[in-house]
PDB file of C-alpha atoms in Angstrom:
ATOM      1  CA  ASP A   1     165.639 105.085  86.415  1.00 68.00           C
ATOM      2  CA  VAL A   2     164.526 108.389  87.851  1.00 66.00           C
ATOM      3  CA  LYS A   3     166.028 111.310  86.030  1.00 89.00           C
ATOM      4  CA  VAL A   4     166.223 114.808  87.417  1.00 95.00           C
ATOM      5  CA  THR A   5     167.823 117.334  85.086  1.00 95.00           C
ATOM      6  CA  GLN A   6     168.881 120.905  85.680  1.00 95.00           C
ATOM      7  CA  SER A   7     169.182 123.454  82.886  1.00 91.00           C
ATOM      8  CA  SER A   8     172.759 124.493  83.529  1.00 91.00           C
ATOM      9  CA  ARG A   9     175.783 122.960  85.291  1.00 92.00           C
ATOM     10  CA  TYR A  10     177.576 126.290  85.606  1.00 95.00           C
ATOM     11  CA  LEU A  11     176.234 129.818  85.540  1.00 96.00           C
ATOM     12  CA  VAL A  12     177.909 133.217  86.009  1.00 97.00           C
ATOM     13  CA  LYS A  13     175.705 136.258  86.631  1.00 97.00           C
ATOM     14  CA  ARG A  14     176.184 139.801  87.769  1.00 97.00           C
ATOM     15  CA  THR A  15     174.811 141.383  90.946  1.00 97.00           C
ATOM     16  CA  GLY A  16     171.234 142.602  90.411  1.00 97.00           C
ATOM     17  CA  GLU A  17     170.453 140.257  87.504  1.00 97.00           C
ATOM     18  CA  LYS A  18     167.334 138.090  87.556  1.00 97.00           C
ATOM     19  CA  VAL A  19     168.333 134.443  87.443  1.00 97.00           C
ATOM     20  CA  PHE A  20     166.255 131.423  86.496  1.00 97.00           C
ATOM     21  CA  LEU A  21     167.242 127.904  87.415  1.00 97.00           C
ATOM     22  CA  GLU A  22     165.179 125.165  85.817  1.00 97.00           C
ATOM     23  CA  CYS A  23     164.623 121.608  86.985  1.00 97.00           C
ATOM     24  CA  VAL A  24     162.765 118.821  85.226  1.00 97.00           C
ATOM     25  CA  GLN A  25     161.926 115.325  86.429  1.00 96.00           C
ATOM     26  CA  ASP A  26     160.608 112.525  84.340  1.00 94.00           C
ATOM     27  CA  MET A  27     159.025 110.251  86.917  1.00 89.00           C
ATOM     28  CA  ASP A  28     155.684 111.947  87.561  1.00 91.00           C
ATOM     29  CA  HIS A  29     156.754 112.862  91.109  1.00 91.00           C
ATOM     30  CA  GLU A  30     154.445 115.090  93.103  1.00 91.00           C
ATOM     31  CA  ASN A  31     157.127 116.638  95.339  1.00 91.00           C
ATOM     32  CA  MET A  32     159.957 118.837  94.078  1.00 93.00           C
ATOM     33  CA  PHE A  33     162.572 120.672  96.077  1.00 94.00           C
ATOM     34  CA  TRP A  34     165.261 123.320  95.743  1.00 97.00           C
ATOM     35  CA  TYR A  35     168.278 123.220  98.009  1.00 97.00           C
ATOM     36  CA  ARG A  36     171.485 125.189  98.175  1.00 97.00           C
ATOM     37  CA  GLN A  37     174.638 123.334  99.143  1.00 95.00           C
ATOM     38  CA  ASP A  38     177.478 125.232 100.877  1.00 94.00           C
ATOM     39  CA  PRO A  39     180.685 123.795 102.414  1.00 88.00           C
ATOM     40  CA  GLY A  40     180.184 122.867 105.997  1.00 86.00           C
ATOM     41  CA  LEU A  41     176.503 123.716 105.941  1.00 89.00           C
ATOM     42  CA  GLY A  42     175.266 120.678 104.012  1.00 90.00           C
ATOM     43  CA  LEU A  43     172.007 121.125 102.063  1.00 94.00           C
ATOM     44  CA  ARG A  44     169.535 123.739 103.137  1.00 94.00           C
ATOM     45  CA  LEU A  45     166.003 123.765 101.766  1.00 94.00           C
ATOM     46  CA  ILE A  46     164.965 126.905  99.938  1.00 96.00           C
ATOM     47  CA  TYR A  47     161.473 125.986  98.695  1.00 95.00           C
ATOM     48  CA  PHE A  48     159.505 122.905  97.902  1.00 92.00           C
ATOM     49  CA  SER A  49     156.320 122.120  96.037  1.00 93.00           C
ATOM     50  CA  TYR A  50     153.959 119.210  96.585  1.00 89.00           C
ATOM     51  CA  ASP A  51     151.698 119.902  93.623  1.00 89.00           C
ATOM     52  CA  VAL A  52     151.370 122.070  90.532  1.00 93.00           C
ATOM     53  CA  LYS A  53     151.099 125.754  91.515  1.00 91.00           C
ATOM     54  CA  MET A  54     151.634 124.858  95.152  1.00 91.00           C
ATOM     55  CA  LYS A  55     154.735 126.008  97.025  1.00 93.00           C
ATOM     56  CA  GLU A  56     156.003 126.052 100.560  1.00 92.00           C
ATOM     57  CA  LYS A  57     158.899 127.959 102.058  1.00 93.00           C
ATOM     58  CA  GLY A  58     161.824 125.966 103.276  1.00 91.00           C
ATOM     59  CA  ASP A  59     164.426 127.096 105.772  1.00 90.00           C
ATOM     60  CA  ILE A  60     166.054 129.871 103.724  1.00 95.00           C
ATOM     61  CA  PRO A  61     163.559 131.331 101.258  1.00 96.00           C
ATOM     62  CA  GLU A  62     164.708 134.964 101.487  1.00 96.00           C
ATOM     63  CA  GLY A  63     165.826 136.318  98.122  1.00 96.00           C
ATOM     64  CA  TYR A  64     164.266 133.455  96.156  1.00 97.00           C
ATOM     65  CA  SER A  65     160.958 132.605  94.600  1.00 97.00           C
ATOM     66  CA  VAL A  66     159.726 129.508  92.722  1.00 97.00           C
ATOM     67  CA  SER A  67     157.289 128.547  90.038  1.00 97.00           C
ATOM     68  CA  ARG A  68     155.618 125.267  89.256  1.00 97.00           C
ATOM     69  CA  GLU A  69     153.290 125.519  86.323  1.00 96.00           C
ATOM     70  CA  LYS A  70     153.671 121.903  85.242  1.00 96.00           C
ATOM     71  CA  LYS A  71     154.119 118.790  87.338  1.00 95.00           C
ATOM     72  CA  GLU A  72     157.528 117.921  85.870  1.00 96.00           C
ATOM     73  CA  ARG A  73     159.085 121.351  86.083  1.00 97.00           C
ATOM     74  CA  PHE A  74     160.117 123.427  89.077  1.00 97.00           C
ATOM     75  CA  SER A  75     161.896 126.725  88.619  1.00 97.00           C
ATOM     76  CA  LEU A  76     163.944 128.685  91.131  1.00 98.00           C
ATOM     77  CA  ILE A  77     164.133 132.463  90.600  1.00 98.00           C
ATOM     78  CA  LEU A  78     166.608 134.858  92.085  1.00 97.00           C
ATOM     79  CA  GLU A  79     164.830 138.172  91.643  1.00 94.00           C
ATOM     80  CA  SER A  80     167.970 140.242  92.058  1.00 97.00           C
ATOM     81  CA  ALA A  81     171.051 138.139  92.421  1.00 97.00           C
ATOM     82  CA  SER A  82     173.539 139.007  95.167  1.00 97.00           C
ATOM     83  CA  THR A  83     177.069 137.731  95.859  1.00 97.00           C
ATOM     84  CA  ASN A  84     175.901 135.814  98.915  1.00 96.00           C
ATOM     85  CA  GLN A  85     173.770 133.682  96.580  1.00 98.00           C
ATOM     86  CA  THR A  86     176.918 132.232  94.994  1.00 98.00           C
ATOM     87  CA  SER A  87     176.452 128.538  95.721  1.00 97.00           C
ATOM     88  CA  MET A  88     175.654 125.089  94.374  1.00 96.00           C
ATOM     89  CA  TYR A  89     171.895 124.688  93.778  1.00 98.00           C
ATOM     90  CA  LEU A  90     170.380 121.200  93.838  1.00 97.00           C
ATOM     91  CA  CYS A  91     166.979 120.162  92.724  1.00 97.00           C
ATOM     92  CA  ALA A  92     165.269 116.989  93.954  1.00 94.00           C
ATOM     93  CA  SER A  93     161.996 115.190  93.473  1.00 93.00           C
ATOM     94  CA  SER A  94     160.059 112.434  95.263  1.00 90.00           C
ATOM     95  CA  LEU A  95     156.743 110.725  95.263  1.00 85.00           C
ATOM     96  CA  PHE A  96     154.163 112.227  97.592  1.00 71.00           C
ATOM     97  CA  ALA A  97     154.141 109.443 100.189  1.00 60.00           C
ATOM     98  CA  GLY A  98     156.186 110.168 103.259  1.00 60.00           C
ATOM     99  CA  ARG A  99     158.659 107.294 102.994  1.00 65.00           C
ATOM    100  CA  GLU A 100     159.772 107.978  99.492  1.00 72.00           C
ATOM    101  CA  THR A 101     163.382 108.725  98.640  1.00 84.00           C
ATOM    102  CA  GLN A 102     164.344 112.081  97.176  1.00 89.00           C
ATOM    103  CA  TYR A 103     166.227 111.911  93.895  1.00 92.00           C
ATOM    104  CA  PHE A 104     168.662 114.639  93.086  1.00 94.00           C
ATOM    105  CA  GLY A 105     169.752 116.434  89.943  1.00 95.00           C
ATOM    106  CA  PRO A 106     173.434 117.154  89.074  1.00 94.00           C
ATOM    107  CA  GLY A 107     173.357 120.653  90.502  1.00 95.00           C
ATOM    108  CA  THR A 108     173.979 124.108  89.129  1.00 96.00           C
ATOM    109  CA  ARG A 109     177.023 125.977  90.386  1.00 96.00           C
ATOM    110  CA  LEU A 110     176.123 129.653  90.357  1.00 97.00           C
ATOM    111  CA  LEU A 111     178.676 132.422  90.664  1.00 97.00           C
ATOM    112  CA  VAL A 112     177.369 135.943  91.220  1.00 97.00           C
ATOM    113  CA  LEU A 113     179.922 138.645  90.551  1.00 97.00           C
TER     114      LEU A 113
ATOM    115  CA  ALA B   1     163.418 123.371 114.641  1.00 66.00           C
ATOM    116  CA  GLN B   2     165.186 120.078 114.338  1.00 71.00           C
ATOM    117  CA  SER B   3     168.859 119.924 113.553  1.00 88.00           C
ATOM    118  CA  VAL B   4     171.284 117.318 112.368  1.00 94.00           C
ATOM    119  CA  SER B   5     174.918 117.232 113.431  1.00 95.00           C
ATOM    120  CA  GLN B   6     177.743 115.432 111.715  1.00 95.00           C
ATOM    121  CA  HIS B   7     180.717 115.513 114.041  1.00 87.00           C
ATOM    122  CA  ASN B   8     183.559 115.238 111.520  1.00 87.00           C
ATOM    123  CA  HIS B   9     183.880 117.680 108.640  1.00 90.00           C
ATOM    124  CA  HIS B  10     186.873 115.859 107.117  1.00 95.00           C
ATOM    125  CA  VAL B  11     188.122 112.317 107.482  1.00 96.00           C
ATOM    126  CA  ILE B  12     191.292 110.971 105.895  1.00 97.00           C
ATOM    127  CA  LEU B  13     192.087 107.277 106.029  1.00 96.00           C
ATOM    128  CA  SER B  14     193.936 104.576 104.162  1.00 97.00           C
ATOM    129  CA  GLU B  15     192.424 101.783 102.102  1.00 96.00           C
ATOM    130  CA  ALA B  16     191.242  98.828 104.191  1.00 96.00           C
ATOM    131  CA  ALA B  17     190.755 100.985 107.262  1.00 97.00           C
ATOM    132  CA  SER B  18     187.409 100.987 108.957  1.00 97.00           C
ATOM    133  CA  LEU B  19     185.137 104.034 108.686  1.00 97.00           C
ATOM    134  CA  GLU B  20     182.576 105.365 111.120  1.00 97.00           C
ATOM    135  CA  LEU B  21     180.774 108.639 110.566  1.00 97.00           C
ATOM    136  CA  GLY B  22     178.704 110.128 113.348  1.00 96.00           C
ATOM    137  CA  CYS B  23     175.230 111.626 113.007  1.00 97.00           C
ATOM    138  CA  ASN B  24     173.062 113.029 115.756  1.00 96.00           C
ATOM    139  CA  TYR B  25     169.696 114.734 115.440  1.00 95.00           C
ATOM    140  CA  SER B  26     167.664 116.854 117.796  1.00 91.00           C
ATOM    141  CA  TYR B  27     164.063 115.822 117.042  1.00 85.00           C
ATOM    142  CA  GLY B  28     162.276 114.022 119.870  1.00 80.00           C
ATOM    143  CA  GLY B  29     159.587 112.224 117.896  1.00 84.00           C
ATOM    144  CA  THR B  30     159.583 109.427 115.371  1.00 87.00           C
ATOM    145  CA  VAL B  31     161.929 109.977 112.449  1.00 89.00           C
ATOM    146  CA  ASN B  32     162.992 108.502 109.172  1.00 90.00           C
ATOM    147  CA  LEU B  33     166.764 108.530 108.698  1.00 94.00           C
ATOM    148  CA  PHE B  34     168.907 108.613 105.569  1.00 95.00           C
ATOM    149  CA  TRP B  35     172.538 108.656 104.482  1.00 97.00           C
ATOM    150  CA  TYR B  36     173.274 110.194 101.115  1.00 96.00           C
ATOM    151  CA  VAL B  37     176.612 110.142  99.292  1.00 97.00           C
ATOM    152  CA  GLN B  38     178.035 112.477  96.664  1.00 95.00           C
ATOM    153  CA  TYR B  39     180.983 111.086  94.728  1.00 95.00           C
ATOM    154  CA  PRO B  40     183.206 113.632  93.015  1.00 92.00           C
ATOM    155  CA  GLY B  41     181.385 115.123  90.063  1.00 88.00           C
ATOM    156  CA  GLN B  42     178.277 112.977  90.553  1.00 90.00           C
ATOM    157  CA  HIS B  43     174.733 113.466  91.776  1.00 90.00           C
ATOM    158  CA  LEU B  44     173.814 113.075  95.402  1.00 93.00           C
ATOM    159  CA  GLN B  45     172.483 109.543  95.753  1.00 92.00           C
ATOM    160  CA  LEU B  46     170.907 107.453  98.514  1.00 93.00           C
ATOM    161  CA  LEU B  47     173.255 105.148 100.404  1.00 95.00           C
ATOM    162  CA  LEU B  48     170.751 103.692 102.882  1.00 95.00           C
ATOM    163  CA  LYS B  49     167.670 104.541 104.865  1.00 93.00           C
ATOM    164  CA  TYR B  50     165.877 103.577 108.071  1.00 94.00           C
ATOM    165  CA  PHE B  51     162.146 103.713 108.608  1.00 90.00           C
ATOM    166  CA  SER B  52     161.383 101.084 111.221  1.00 89.00           C
ATOM    167  CA  GLY B  53     162.247  97.580 112.389  1.00 92.00           C
ATOM    168  CA  ASP B  54     165.811  96.301 112.700  1.00 94.00           C
ATOM    169  CA  PRO B  55     167.917  99.293 113.791  1.00 95.00           C
ATOM    170  CA  LEU B  56     170.941  97.947 111.879  1.00 96.00           C
ATOM    171  CA  VAL B  57     170.437  98.907 108.270  1.00 96.00           C
ATOM    172  CA  LYS B  58     172.499  97.675 105.340  1.00 95.00           C
ATOM    173  CA  GLY B  59     172.972  99.793 102.269  1.00 93.00           C
ATOM    174  CA  ILE B  60     174.837  99.717  98.998  1.00 92.00           C
ATOM    175  CA  LYS B  61     178.605  99.225  98.592  1.00 94.00           C
ATOM    176  CA  GLY B  62     179.069  97.485 101.978  1.00 95.00           C
ATOM    177  CA  PHE B  63     177.837 100.364 104.100  1.00 97.00           C
ATOM    178  CA  GLU B  64     175.666  99.929 107.136  1.00 97.00           C
ATOM    179  CA  ALA B  65     174.163 102.271 109.718  1.00 98.00           C
ATOM    180  CA  GLU B  66     172.840 101.744 113.220  1.00 97.00           C
ATOM    181  CA  PHE B  67     169.932 103.671 114.694  1.00 96.00           C
ATOM    182  CA  ILE B  68     170.228 104.165 118.432  1.00 95.00           C
ATOM    183  CA  LYS B  69     167.036 105.854 119.526  1.00 92.00           C
ATOM    184  CA  SER B  70     168.202 106.612 123.075  1.00 93.00           C
ATOM    185  CA  LYS B  71     171.239 108.497 121.696  1.00 94.00           C
ATOM    186  CA  PHE B  72     169.382 110.170 118.787  1.00 95.00           C
ATOM    187  CA  SER B  73     172.128 108.792 116.564  1.00 96.00           C
ATOM    188  CA  PHE B  74     172.430 107.128 113.179  1.00 97.00           C
ATOM    189  CA  ASN B  75     176.089 106.439 112.603  1.00 97.00           C
ATOM    190  CA  LEU B  76     177.387 105.132 109.302  1.00 97.00           C
ATOM    191  CA  ARG B  77     179.995 102.392 109.128  1.00 97.00           C
ATOM    192  CA  LYS B  78     182.041 100.436 106.671  1.00 97.00           C
ATOM    193  CA  PRO B  79     184.506  97.797 107.905  1.00 96.00           C
ATOM    194  CA  SER B  80     187.094  98.229 105.098  1.00 97.00           C
ATOM    195  CA  VAL B  81     187.083 101.232 102.793  1.00 97.00           C
ATOM    196  CA  GLN B  82     188.270 101.483  99.249  1.00 96.00           C
ATOM    197  CA  TRP B  83     189.739 104.367  97.304  1.00 96.00           C
ATOM    198  CA  SER B  84     186.418 104.604  95.464  1.00 96.00           C
ATOM    199  CA  ASP B  85     184.686 105.521  98.770  1.00 97.00           C
ATOM    200  CA  THR B  86     186.225 108.971  98.551  1.00 97.00           C
ATOM    201  CA  ALA B  87     183.116 111.174  98.624  1.00 97.00           C
ATOM    202  CA  GLU B  88     181.085 113.560 100.725  1.00 96.00           C
ATOM    203  CA  TYR B  89     178.541 111.883 103.029  1.00 97.00           C
ATOM    204  CA  PHE B  90     175.380 113.495 104.302  1.00 96.00           C
ATOM    205  CA  CYS B  91     173.074 112.417 107.060  1.00 96.00           C
ATOM    206  CA  ALA B  92     169.422 113.475 106.742  1.00 94.00           C
ATOM    207  CA  VAL B  93     166.368 113.286 108.989  1.00 92.00           C
ATOM    208  CA  LYS B  94     162.688 113.467 108.263  1.00 89.00           C
ATOM    209  CA  PRO B  95     160.310 113.726 111.182  1.00 84.00           C
ATOM    210  CA  LEU B  96     157.153 111.673 110.659  1.00 79.00           C
ATOM    211  CA  GLY B  97     154.386 113.963 109.635  1.00 71.00           C
ATOM    212  CA  ALA B  98     156.738 116.571 108.188  1.00 64.00           C
ATOM    213  CA  ALA B  99     154.942 118.350 105.404  1.00 63.00           C
ATOM    214  CA  GLY B 100     155.929 117.529 101.890  1.00 58.00           C
ATOM    215  CA  ASN B 101     158.495 114.884 102.747  1.00 65.00           C
ATOM    216  CA  LYS B 102     160.969 117.528 104.017  1.00 79.00           C
ATOM    217  CA  LEU B 103     164.430 116.446 104.930  1.00 87.00           C
ATOM    218  CA  THR B 104     166.894 118.192 107.232  1.00 90.00           C
ATOM    219  CA  PHE B 105     170.521 117.550 106.291  1.00 93.00           C
ATOM    220  CA  GLY B 106     173.658 117.569 108.309  1.00 94.00           C
ATOM    221  CA  GLY B 107     176.663 119.605 107.292  1.00 93.00           C
ATOM    222  CA  GLY B 108     178.351 116.711 105.488  1.00 95.00           C
ATOM    223  CA  THR B 109     181.608 114.834 106.002  1.00 96.00           C
ATOM    224  CA  ARG B 110     184.250 114.781 103.317  1.00 96.00           C
ATOM    225  CA  VAL B 111     186.011 111.434 103.291  1.00 97.00           C
ATOM    226  CA  LEU B 112     189.333 110.993 101.522  1.00 97.00           C
ATOM    227  CA  VAL B 113     190.654 107.438 101.150  1.00 97.00           C
ATOM    228  CA  LYS B 114     194.317 107.280 100.323  1.00 95.00           C
ATOM    229  CA  PRO B 115     195.371 104.423  98.036  1.00 88.00           C
TER     230      PRO B 115
END
């Protein structure tokens, strides 16, 4: 079974703090993704990575950065957290080939005060 | 940019009723299509997918979806729902050739099945 884990289920941070969200997958997948999930908006892609040290902007990258130093780990960084970044953050991974299913982690619910 | 529309944000129905959730997308080329489901407190997981061939696709737990190319639609159906089908359902589209296996998701439909 593919397993995608995220470092925290719940996180509370203050405005202006630097926030790190970690994601690890154990299936040697090339692709990894960070989404945010908001009611009525579905999932929106923040960043994705198709290889170590490679990253591509998704649809809403502003205010976020990412890091992929190892194949199994993909980090999302909020350089200076703001209240409008309060959301559920989902990590996913997939094999490189175009038809492959994305597998999701349990999510991190972030509250920025 | 492509978009995915799910027409109903909330659906409430009784057990044994039939369910149909609409999904339309705006991309004009060849696409791969997916339905994902998120049960309360659980991970998002794949319900079914369409790549090519028979436009009627069967997935897990008795769900099926029909791809109608002329209508840019991929509606999800289940003839008789159970209380355990209470969940949020997401349609997703991946245009062929999209870099990095990128998916575009619809806004989701919350389904509540009353016992």
